[in-house]
């Protein structure tokens, strides 16, 4: 059922993309079987996820085959002088090996072994297709939502102290070093997720089964559900609505002598130097290219998921999860991709998704239902307040700001408390029914099988 729904969703996105004259996620992924992939690192990360179902010997064979295939592609492209502009020179081998394992599972394996291999392949293909699906979603948002609500969010953000403007100035002052660190963290979020997921799935090959809940599951659900809110609450971000809107390097070079001109669709060229006015927000017509991908911040949502799923990992992974969350928050604000209001919405969104998945696994007990309902209510209240009460929030920041933060903290507390109760609650193990003791003959007597009567021994 899940596979059928996923396939139908991908087919629908393919048709939607074709309607706007561009290939969809299925075509883009199929193209990478031969052409230079957009992200070779992502394909190898997907291969690593698939290999959790393989034995150690099979993993060495898979990696060696992927590298060998990539070297073959590299030699052929060099011989024919093929252009790899816009793509990576490696990654095809990882995709070929993943597809090869799927063929092997269907043709040479049966029963639980086949199911396990196909689950590993499906996990890898979903991670690969997730990037393509996201690109198609962003295209659809830019084509179908001609107006954006950035002015509303920017005004509401006054209640939080305008963190995007503040962090944007700090990133600018940090120079190239701080910028490059944040850019690396922001661009390698999927790799960090794969590292955390590999630790969670390290016993799959030995136990021949996947754990009930893991990070990749949350990652995929966030990526599937989150873009729907881009259509409901279209926002492009401060660097586009209030800045140059060129590359994110504009956050660092904004005061350079050769500063690029203001983006024609921007409300003003003021990010991050001058705060926007706190009155009279209105919908703003924007271009048909820039994605409306801010509300909620899915980068914050994914980084929060990594943080949650590394809490029971070794110390190094716990520190890495914390660092990745903090650095992602700084990058999303400092590069001008998001407002502070997007970030707290992303945190609440993630905790609600995570609670729903865990509650589903436990049979929707009352504690899980209450937590999901509460998280949904807080997230809905955030969106409604950003849209209909931004001026009041900006004029009374001493009230609105603490309320927003308290609501976010209450969801965090509710999640922590509920999951702790779940971890302490033990499932009773059914006790075996007592069996009647066999009737043993008395010493010196013989008894017939199945009979209680005995006769004297001769």
Tab-separated table of C-alpha atoms in Angstrom:
chain	number	residue	atom	x	y	z
A	1	UNK	CA	0.000	0.000	0.000
A	2	UNK	CA	2.755	2.437	0.965
A	3	UNK	CA	4.722	1.608	-2.177
A	4	UNK	CA	1.637	2.182	-4.351
A	5	UNK	CA	0.929	5.571	-2.747
A	6	UNK	CA	4.564	6.643	-3.143
A	7	UNK	CA	4.621	5.599	-6.798
A	8	UNK	CA	1.354	7.426	-7.463
A	9	UNK	CA	2.722	10.557	-5.807
A	10	UNK	CA	5.883	10.466	-7.945
A	11	UNK	CA	3.854	9.936	-11.119
A	12	UNK	CA	1.617	12.892	-10.245
A	13	UNK	CA	4.674	15.103	-9.690
A	14	UNK	CA	6.096	13.908	-13.004
A	15	UNK	CA	2.963	15.019	-14.846
A	16	UNK	CA	2.919	18.333	-12.968
A	17	UNK	CA	6.524	19.053	-13.907
A	18	UNK	CA	5.881	18.125	-17.545
A	19	UNK	CA	2.988	20.582	-17.541
A	20	UNK	CA	5.495	23.361	-16.813
A	21	UNK	CA	7.950	22.136	-19.434
A	22	UNK	CA	10.556	20.469	-17.220
A	23	UNK	CA	11.300	16.806	-16.428
A	24	UNK	CA	9.907	15.404	-13.198
A	25	UNK	CA	11.529	13.351	-10.430
A	26	UNK	CA	11.218	10.010	-12.247
A	27	UNK	CA	12.794	11.335	-15.454
A	28	UNK	CA	15.579	13.115	-13.582
A	29	UNK	CA	16.455	10.006	-11.590
A	30	UNK	CA	16.360	7.750	-14.642
A	31	UNK	CA	18.620	10.179	-16.475
A	32	UNK	CA	21.346	9.688	-13.871
A	33	UNK	CA	21.752	6.053	-14.868
A	34	UNK	CA	23.863	7.337	-17.780
A	35	UNK	CA	24.371	11.083	-17.424
A	36	UNK	CA	26.461	12.858	-14.797
A	37	UNK	CA	24.426	12.974	-11.560
A	38	UNK	CA	23.512	16.197	-9.837
A	39	UNK	CA	24.871	14.943	-6.513
A	40	UNK	CA	27.251	12.017	-6.518
A	41	UNK	CA	27.664	12.241	-2.758
A	42	UNK	CA	23.937	11.744	-2.258
A	43	UNK	CA	23.955	8.628	-4.449
A	44	UNK	CA	26.802	7.112	-2.442
A	45	UNK	CA	25.024	8.041	0.794
A	46	UNK	CA	21.955	6.191	-0.497
A	47	UNK	CA	24.172	3.225	-1.367
A	48	UNK	CA	25.516	3.241	2.191
A	49	UNK	CA	21.953	3.064	3.515
A	50	UNK	CA	21.159	0.164	1.217
A	51	UNK	CA	24.235	-1.735	2.376
A	52	UNK	CA	22.920	-2.051	5.941
A	53	UNK	CA	21.063	-5.155	4.701
A	54	UNK	CA	24.234	-6.743	3.254
A	55	UNK	CA	26.896	-8.844	4.925
A	56	UNK	CA	30.416	-7.493	5.349
A	57	UNK	CA	31.689	-9.422	2.328
A	58	UNK	CA	28.768	-8.212	0.190
A	59	UNK	CA	29.450	-4.630	1.237
A	60	UNK	CA	33.043	-4.810	0.007
A	61	UNK	CA	31.816	-6.225	-3.293
A	62	UNK	CA	29.156	-3.515	-3.632
A	63	UNK	CA	31.550	-0.633	-2.917
A	64	UNK	CA	34.189	-2.078	-5.228
A	65	UNK	CA	31.658	-2.524	-8.017
A	66	UNK	CA	30.370	1.054	-7.592
A	67	UNK	CA	33.866	2.515	-7.730
A	68	UNK	CA	34.755	0.346	-10.713
A	69	UNK	CA	31.662	1.411	-12.636
A	70	UNK	CA	32.389	5.074	-11.866
A	71	UNK	CA	35.950	4.688	-13.131
A	72	UNK	CA	34.578	3.153	-16.308
A	73	UNK	CA	32.184	6.069	-16.792
A	74	UNK	CA	35.026	8.493	-16.121
A	75	UNK	CA	37.235	6.907	-18.781
A	76	UNK	CA	34.433	6.854	-21.350
A	77	UNK	CA	33.561	10.499	-20.724
A	78	UNK	CA	37.212	11.424	-20.967
A	79	UNK	CA	37.587	9.481	-24.215
A	80	UNK	CA	34.561	11.091	-25.875
A	81	UNK	CA	35.183	14.441	-24.206
A	82	UNK	CA	31.708	14.411	-22.649
A	83	UNK	CA	30.603	17.515	-20.771
A	84	UNK	CA	29.720	17.012	-17.105
A	85	UNK	CA	28.772	20.633	-16.505
A	86	UNK	CA	26.104	20.883	-13.823
A	87	UNK	CA	26.827	17.357	-12.587
A	88	UNK	CA	29.355	15.282	-10.672
A	89	UNK	CA	31.886	12.990	-12.378
A	90	UNK	CA	30.959	10.157	-9.993
A	91	UNK	CA	27.816	8.603	-8.552
A	92	UNK	CA	26.489	6.512	-11.452
A	93	UNK	CA	28.185	3.435	-9.994
A	94	UNK	CA	26.280	3.771	-6.723
A	95	UNK	CA	22.981	3.941	-8.607
A	96	UNK	CA	23.893	0.953	-10.782
A	97	UNK	CA	24.816	-1.194	-7.771
A	98	UNK	CA	21.584	-0.249	-5.987
A	99	UNK	CA	19.526	-1.243	-9.013
A	100	UNK	CA	21.608	-4.406	-9.359
A	101	UNK	CA	20.781	-5.474	-5.815
A	102	UNK	CA	17.083	-4.978	-6.632
A	103	UNK	CA	17.411	-7.257	-9.666
A	104	UNK	CA	19.319	-9.799	-7.568
A	105	UNK	CA	16.627	-9.761	-4.890
A	106	UNK	CA	13.839	-10.387	-7.413
A	107	UNK	CA	15.605	-13.073	-9.460
A	108	UNK	CA	17.835	-14.920	-6.971
A	109	UNK	CA	16.290	-14.504	-3.518
A	110	UNK	CA	13.015	-15.651	-1.962
A	111	UNK	CA	11.066	-15.181	1.231
A	112	UNK	CA	12.319	-12.934	4.041
A	113	UNK	CA	15.720	-12.518	2.366
A	114	UNK	CA	14.127	-10.972	-0.711
A	115	UNK	CA	11.921	-8.698	1.403
A	116	UNK	CA	14.888	-7.446	3.404
A	117	UNK	CA	16.958	-6.680	0.291
A	118	UNK	CA	14.045	-4.863	-1.352
A	119	UNK	CA	13.489	-2.804	1.785
A	120	UNK	CA	17.125	-1.709	1.684
A	121	UNK	CA	16.878	-0.832	-2.018
A	122	UNK	CA	13.628	1.034	-1.430
A	123	UNK	CA	15.224	3.059	1.346
A	124	UNK	CA	18.087	4.050	-0.954
A	125	UNK	CA	15.826	4.905	-3.889
A	126	UNK	CA	13.558	7.009	-1.674
A	127	UNK	CA	16.549	9.027	-0.492
A	128	UNK	CA	17.661	9.501	-4.101
A	129	UNK	CA	14.190	10.450	-5.283
A	130	UNK	CA	13.670	12.774	-2.325
A	131	UNK	CA	16.054	15.350	-3.788
A	132	UNK	CA	14.325	15.214	-7.175
A	133	UNK	CA	10.899	15.357	-5.571
A	134	UNK	CA	11.903	18.450	-3.614
A	135	UNK	CA	13.114	20.204	-6.757
A	136	UNK	CA	9.787	19.501	-8.470
A	137	UNK	CA	7.825	20.731	-5.461
A	138	UNK	CA	9.806	23.971	-5.461
A	139	UNK	CA	9.115	24.459	-9.157
A	140	UNK	CA	5.395	23.988	-8.559
A	141	UNK	CA	5.372	26.533	-5.721
A	142	UNK	CA	7.102	29.170	-7.857
A	143	UNK	CA	4.683	28.651	-10.746
A	144	UNK	CA	1.413	28.389	-8.860
A	145	UNK	CA	1.872	30.929	-6.053
A	146	UNK	CA	2.293	34.278	-7.756
A	147	UNK	CA	2.093	36.251	-4.500
A	148	UNK	CA	4.078	35.724	-1.296
A	149	UNK	CA	3.438	36.584	2.362
A	150	UNK	CA	6.939	37.701	3.328
A	151	UNK	CA	5.798	41.085	4.586
A	152	UNK	CA	3.502	39.413	7.120
A	153	UNK	CA	6.225	37.116	8.440
A	154	UNK	CA	8.801	39.923	8.520
A	155	UNK	CA	6.468	42.092	10.599
A	156	UNK	CA	5.604	39.196	12.929
A	157	UNK	CA	9.327	38.517	13.288
A	158	UNK	CA	9.679	41.798	15.186
A	159	UNK	CA	8.213	39.940	18.165
A	160	UNK	CA	11.259	37.624	18.113
A	161	UNK	CA	13.776	40.446	17.753
A	162	UNK	CA	14.297	40.114	13.956
A	163	UNK	CA	16.826	37.266	14.255
A	164	UNK	CA	17.488	37.026	10.512
A	165	UNK	CA	18.714	40.624	10.384
A	166	UNK	CA	20.797	40.133	13.542
A	167	UNK	CA	22.429	36.843	12.511
A	168	UNK	CA	22.878	38.131	8.971
A	169	UNK	CA	25.080	40.928	10.296
A	170	UNK	CA	27.025	38.471	12.462
A	171	UNK	CA	27.678	36.148	9.511
A	172	UNK	CA	28.792	39.119	7.459
A	173	UNK	CA	31.179	40.202	10.214
A	174	UNK	CA	32.570	36.669	10.570
A	175	UNK	CA	34.076	36.796	7.091
A	176	UNK	CA	34.834	33.907	4.791
A	177	UNK	CA	35.709	31.419	7.555
A	178	UNK	CA	32.384	31.588	9.345
A	179	UNK	CA	30.542	31.670	6.060
A	180	UNK	CA	32.290	28.576	4.691
A	181	UNK	CA	31.674	26.564	7.877
A	182	UNK	CA	27.960	27.362	7.849
A	183	UNK	CA	27.733	26.750	4.120
A	184	UNK	CA	29.330	23.299	4.546
A	185	UNK	CA	26.901	22.392	7.336
A	186	UNK	CA	23.893	23.685	5.408
A	187	UNK	CA	24.837	21.870	2.206
A	188	UNK	CA	25.667	18.522	3.837
A	189	UNK	CA	22.598	18.064	5.990
A	190	UNK	CA	21.633	14.878	4.121
A	191	UNK	CA	25.102	13.409	4.684
A	192	UNK	CA	24.826	14.094	8.422
A	193	UNK	CA	21.443	12.386	8.443
A	194	UNK	CA	22.884	9.322	6.707
A	195	UNK	CA	25.708	9.074	9.267
A	196	UNK	CA	23.198	9.163	12.130
A	197	UNK	CA	20.916	6.683	10.354
A	198	UNK	CA	23.775	4.251	9.704
A	199	UNK	CA	24.407	4.055	13.441
A	200	UNK	CA	20.730	3.352	14.088
A	201	UNK	CA	20.609	0.681	11.373
A	202	UNK	CA	23.957	-0.954	12.171
A	203	UNK	CA	22.364	-4.228	13.353
A	204	UNK	CA	19.981	-4.739	10.422
A	205	UNK	CA	22.219	-7.237	8.602
A	206	UNK	CA	22.723	-9.345	11.740
A	207	UNK	CA	19.115	-9.240	12.965
A	208	UNK	CA	17.671	-9.473	9.422
A	209	UNK	CA	15.073	-6.818	10.166
A	210	UNK	CA	14.755	-3.037	10.383
A	211	UNK	CA	14.024	-1.303	13.703
A	212	UNK	CA	10.492	-0.124	14.219
A	213	UNK	CA	11.432	3.569	14.023
A	214	UNK	CA	14.523	5.289	12.651
A	215	UNK	CA	15.730	8.652	11.355
A	216	UNK	CA	15.260	7.991	7.634
A	217	UNK	CA	11.590	7.379	8.234
A	218	UNK	CA	11.149	10.768	9.895
A	219	UNK	CA	13.272	12.446	7.221
A	220	UNK	CA	11.105	11.136	4.403
A	221	UNK	CA	7.802	12.028	6.080
A	222	UNK	CA	9.022	15.580	6.750
A	223	UNK	CA	10.023	15.931	3.106
A	224	UNK	CA	6.674	14.569	1.954
A	225	UNK	CA	4.350	16.593	4.201
A	226	UNK	CA	6.329	19.832	4.606
A	227	UNK	CA	6.109	21.169	1.026
A	228	UNK	CA	2.317	21.093	1.235
A	229	UNK	CA	2.543	24.100	3.576
A	230	UNK	CA	4.612	25.952	0.990
A	231	UNK	CA	1.426	26.053	-1.067
A	232	UNK	CA	-0.665	27.217	1.896
A	233	UNK	CA	1.778	29.831	3.219
A	234	UNK	CA	4.124	30.904	0.360
A	235	UNK	CA	7.230	32.745	1.601
A	236	UNK	CA	10.525	33.264	-0.268
A	237	UNK	CA	12.787	34.492	2.552
A	238	UNK	CA	14.430	37.811	3.514
A	239	UNK	CA	17.381	37.577	1.086
A	240	UNK	CA	14.904	37.548	-1.812
A	241	UNK	CA	12.086	39.692	-0.432
A	242	UNK	CA	14.322	42.323	1.203
A	243	UNK	CA	17.727	41.849	-0.421
A	244	UNK	CA	19.529	41.355	-3.682
A	245	UNK	CA	18.154	37.890	-4.217
A	246	UNK	CA	21.239	36.760	-6.147
A	247	UNK	CA	23.542	34.088	-4.717
A	248	UNK	CA	23.731	33.570	-0.959
A	249	UNK	CA	27.188	35.140	-1.093
A	250	UNK	CA	25.234	38.397	-1.212
A	251	UNK	CA	24.902	38.035	2.554
A	252	UNK	CA	28.648	38.660	2.790
A	253	UNK	CA	29.242	41.051	-0.100
A	254	UNK	CA	26.262	43.319	0.452
A	255	UNK	CA	28.400	46.343	1.255
A	256	UNK	CA	31.010	45.758	-1.451
A	257	UNK	CA	31.614	48.637	-3.897
A	258	UNK	CA	30.300	46.501	-6.760
A	259	UNK	CA	27.119	45.618	-4.893
A	260	UNK	CA	24.576	44.101	-7.305
A	261	UNK	CA	21.393	46.041	-7.972
A	262	UNK	CA	18.240	45.390	-6.033
A	263	UNK	CA	16.257	42.384	-7.193
A	264	UNK	CA	13.342	43.682	-9.288
A	265	UNK	CA	10.781	41.787	-7.223
A	266	UNK	CA	12.142	42.675	-3.772
A	267	UNK	CA	10.222	44.996	-1.491
A	268	UNK	CA	13.456	46.911	-0.790
A	269	UNK	CA	17.210	46.328	-0.676
A	270	UNK	CA	17.506	46.475	3.107
A	271	UNK	CA	18.507	42.993	4.317
A	272	UNK	CA	20.400	42.769	6.669
A	273	UNK	CA	21.175	46.474	7.153
A	274	UNK	CA	17.785	48.012	7.926
A	275	UNK	CA	14.739	46.496	9.568
A	276	UNK	CA	11.513	46.455	7.525
A	277	UNK	CA	8.602	48.628	8.703
A	278	UNK	CA	6.278	47.111	11.281
A	279	UNK	CA	2.969	48.170	9.787
A	280	UNK	CA	0.615	47.567	6.867
A	281	UNK	CA	1.894	44.231	5.493
A	282	UNK	CA	0.279	42.991	2.310
A	283	UNK	CA	0.668	40.141	-0.191
A	284	UNK	CA	3.526	40.831	-2.582
A	285	UNK	CA	3.684	39.746	-6.218
A	286	UNK	CA	6.891	37.843	-6.854
A	287	UNK	CA	8.694	36.207	-9.768
A	288	UNK	CA	7.928	32.758	-11.181
A	289	UNK	CA	11.384	31.338	-10.439
A	290	UNK	CA	12.146	31.719	-6.726
A	291	UNK	CA	10.841	28.786	-4.622
A	292	UNK	CA	8.325	29.575	-1.901
A	293	UNK	CA	10.046	27.235	0.533
A	294	UNK	CA	10.281	28.989	3.887
A	295	UNK	CA	7.237	28.182	5.997
A	296	UNK	CA	8.076	26.017	7.836
A	297	UNK	CA	11.863	25.758	7.627
A	298	UNK	CA	12.471	22.161	6.570
A	299	UNK	CA	16.232	22.512	7.046
A	300	UNK	CA	15.467	23.322	10.682
A	301	UNK	CA	12.996	20.437	10.784
A	302	UNK	CA	15.551	17.940	9.460
A	303	UNK	CA	18.314	19.233	11.734
A	304	UNK	CA	15.930	18.893	14.685
A	305	UNK	CA	15.204	15.305	13.652
A	306	UNK	CA	18.938	14.550	13.558
A	307	UNK	CA	19.297	16.084	17.023
A	308	UNK	CA	16.458	13.937	18.397
A	309	UNK	CA	17.706	10.685	16.903
A	310	UNK	CA	21.281	11.137	18.127
A	311	UNK	CA	20.356	11.534	21.798
A	312	UNK	CA	20.929	7.827	22.499
A	313	UNK	CA	24.041	7.576	20.336
A	314	UNK	CA	27.695	7.682	21.457
A	315	UNK	CA	29.037	10.961	22.744
A	316	UNK	CA	30.635	11.966	19.439
A	317	UNK	CA	27.364	11.585	17.540
A	318	UNK	CA	25.461	13.455	20.265
A	319	UNK	CA	27.882	16.371	20.012
A	320	UNK	CA	27.687	16.262	16.210
A	321	UNK	CA	23.885	16.310	16.287
A	322	UNK	CA	23.878	19.319	18.605
A	323	UNK	CA	26.453	21.151	16.503
A	324	UNK	CA	24.547	20.447	13.289
A	325	UNK	CA	21.323	21.825	14.749
A	326	UNK	CA	22.925	25.040	16.041
A	327	UNK	CA	24.944	25.594	12.851
A	328	UNK	CA	21.877	24.966	10.675
A	329	UNK	CA	19.863	27.528	12.626
A	330	UNK	CA	22.666	30.066	12.211
A	331	UNK	CA	23.001	29.308	8.491
A	332	UNK	CA	19.299	29.554	7.706
A	333	UNK	CA	19.107	32.938	9.416
A	334	UNK	CA	22.550	34.283	8.513
A	335	UNK	CA	22.246	33.535	4.792
A	336	UNK	CA	18.824	35.158	4.663
A	337	UNK	CA	16.976	31.999	3.731
A	338	UNK	CA	14.517	32.146	6.624
A	339	UNK	CA	12.871	34.313	9.250
A	340	UNK	CA	12.889	33.426	12.931
A	341	UNK	CA	9.181	32.624	12.720
A	342	UNK	CA	9.967	29.895	10.163
A	343	UNK	CA	12.419	28.230	12.520
A	344	UNK	CA	10.153	27.829	15.540
A	345	UNK	CA	7.412	26.576	13.216
A	346	UNK	CA	9.884	24.022	11.854
A	347	UNK	CA	10.734	22.778	15.356
A	348	UNK	CA	7.065	22.313	16.279
A	349	UNK	CA	6.399	20.682	12.912
A	350	UNK	CA	9.178	18.123	13.430
A	351	UNK	CA	8.172	17.212	16.970
A	352	UNK	CA	4.583	16.711	15.821
A	353	UNK	CA	5.650	14.455	12.936
A	354	UNK	CA	8.000	12.509	15.203
A	355	UNK	CA	5.290	12.098	17.844
A	356	UNK	CA	2.788	10.917	15.227
A	357	UNK	CA	5.163	8.255	13.910
A	358	UNK	CA	5.972	6.971	17.390
A	359	UNK	CA	2.308	7.040	18.428
A	360	UNK	CA	1.382	5.095	15.297
A	361	UNK	CA	3.889	2.402	16.227
A	362	UNK	CA	2.353	2.155	19.706
A	363	UNK	CA	-1.224	1.897	18.499
A	364	UNK	CA	-2.243	5.544	19.051
A	365	UNK	CA	-2.381	5.516	22.826
A	366	UNK	CA	-3.992	8.527	24.585
A	367	UNK	CA	-0.663	10.189	25.406
A	368	UNK	CA	0.403	10.070	21.765
A	369	UNK	CA	-2.924	11.387	20.530
A	370	UNK	CA	-2.793	14.310	22.964
A	371	UNK	CA	0.758	15.223	21.954
A	372	UNK	CA	0.002	15.100	18.209
A	373	UNK	CA	-3.186	17.132	18.665
A	374	UNK	CA	-1.377	19.719	20.771
A	375	UNK	CA	1.534	20.048	18.339
A	376	UNK	CA	-0.890	20.423	15.438
A	377	UNK	CA	-2.821	23.110	17.334
A	378	UNK	CA	0.354	25.092	18.138
A	379	UNK	CA	1.612	24.860	14.555
A	380	UNK	CA	-1.775	26.008	13.226
A	381	UNK	CA	-1.852	28.871	15.727
A	382	UNK	CA	1.582	30.000	14.520
A	383	UNK	CA	0.471	30.171	10.893
A	384	UNK	CA	-2.768	31.964	11.732
A	385	UNK	CA	-1.047	34.504	13.968
A	386	UNK	CA	1.631	35.232	11.341
A	387	UNK	CA	-1.067	35.887	8.759
A	388	UNK	CA	-3.726	37.731	10.730
A	389	UNK	CA	-1.970	39.262	13.782
A	390	UNK	CA	1.500	40.352	12.609
A	391	UNK	CA	1.029	44.061	13.350
A	392	UNK	CA	-0.250	43.381	16.854
A	393	UNK	CA	2.676	41.021	17.460
A	394	UNK	CA	5.151	43.662	16.284
A	395	UNK	CA	3.587	46.400	18.431
A	396	UNK	CA	3.547	44.224	21.564
A	397	UNK	CA	6.772	42.185	21.292
A	398	UNK	CA	7.118	41.923	25.072
A	399	UNK	CA	3.932	39.798	24.994
A	400	UNK	CA	3.962	38.079	21.586
A	401	UNK	CA	7.638	37.039	21.640
A	402	UNK	CA	7.503	35.199	25.005
A	403	UNK	CA	4.203	33.601	23.979
A	404	UNK	CA	5.724	32.214	20.774
A	405	UNK	CA	8.769	30.882	22.590
A	406	UNK	CA	6.653	29.485	25.454
A	407	UNK	CA	4.390	27.671	22.996
A	408	UNK	CA	7.431	26.154	21.281
A	409	UNK	CA	8.959	25.172	24.618
A	410	UNK	CA	5.690	23.567	25.711
A	411	UNK	CA	5.709	21.288	22.664
A	412	UNK	CA	9.360	20.403	23.333
A	413	UNK	CA	8.540	19.628	26.972
A	414	UNK	CA	5.470	17.604	26.026
A	415	UNK	CA	7.467	15.556	23.557
A	416	UNK	CA	10.297	14.915	26.018
A	417	UNK	CA	7.904	13.934	28.794
A	418	UNK	CA	5.746	11.668	26.630
A	419	UNK	CA	8.669	9.846	25.037
A	420	UNK	CA	10.228	9.345	28.467
A	421	UNK	CA	6.983	7.758	29.662
A	422	UNK	CA	6.970	5.531	26.589
A	423	UNK	CA	10.528	4.414	27.234
A	424	UNK	CA	9.717	3.505	30.844
A	425	UNK	CA	6.545	1.661	30.003
A	426	UNK	CA	7.346	-2.030	29.584
A	427	UNK	CA	5.226	-4.356	27.506
A	428	UNK	CA	4.155	-7.361	29.614
A	429	UNK	CA	5.526	-10.628	28.317
A	430	UNK	CA	2.781	-13.292	28.134
A	431	UNK	CA	3.458	-16.109	30.583
A	432	UNK	CA	3.175	-19.626	29.215
A	433	UNK	CA	0.186	-21.628	30.381
A	434	UNK	CA	1.035	-24.322	32.954
A	435	UNK	CA	1.236	-27.785	31.456
A	436	UNK	CA	0.012	-30.855	33.377
A	437	UNK	CA	2.815	-32.947	34.735
A	438	UNK	CA	3.173	-36.372	33.131
A	439	UNK	CA	2.044	-39.339	35.222
A	440	UNK	CA	4.997	-41.394	36.236
A	441	UNK	CA	4.718	-45.029	37.274
A	442	UNK	CA	5.438	-45.903	40.882
A	443	UNK	CA	8.612	-47.839	41.566
A	444	UNK	CA	8.153	-51.533	41.077
A	445	UNK	CA	5.002	-51.221	38.955
A	446	UNK	CA	4.292	-51.080	35.224
A	447	UNK	CA	1.560	-48.948	33.660
A	448	UNK	CA	0.209	-49.035	30.169
A	449	UNK	CA	0.646	-45.894	28.043
A	450	UNK	CA	-2.347	-43.577	28.491
A	451	UNK	CA	-3.768	-45.570	31.372
A	452	UNK	CA	-3.857	-44.686	35.076
A	453	UNK	CA	-4.167	-48.312	36.138
A	454	UNK	CA	-1.046	-50.149	37.094
A	455	UNK	CA	-0.182	-53.803	37.472
A	456	UNK	CA	2.363	-55.442	39.777
A	457	UNK	CA	5.716	-56.075	38.260
A	458	UNK	CA	6.523	-59.708	37.739
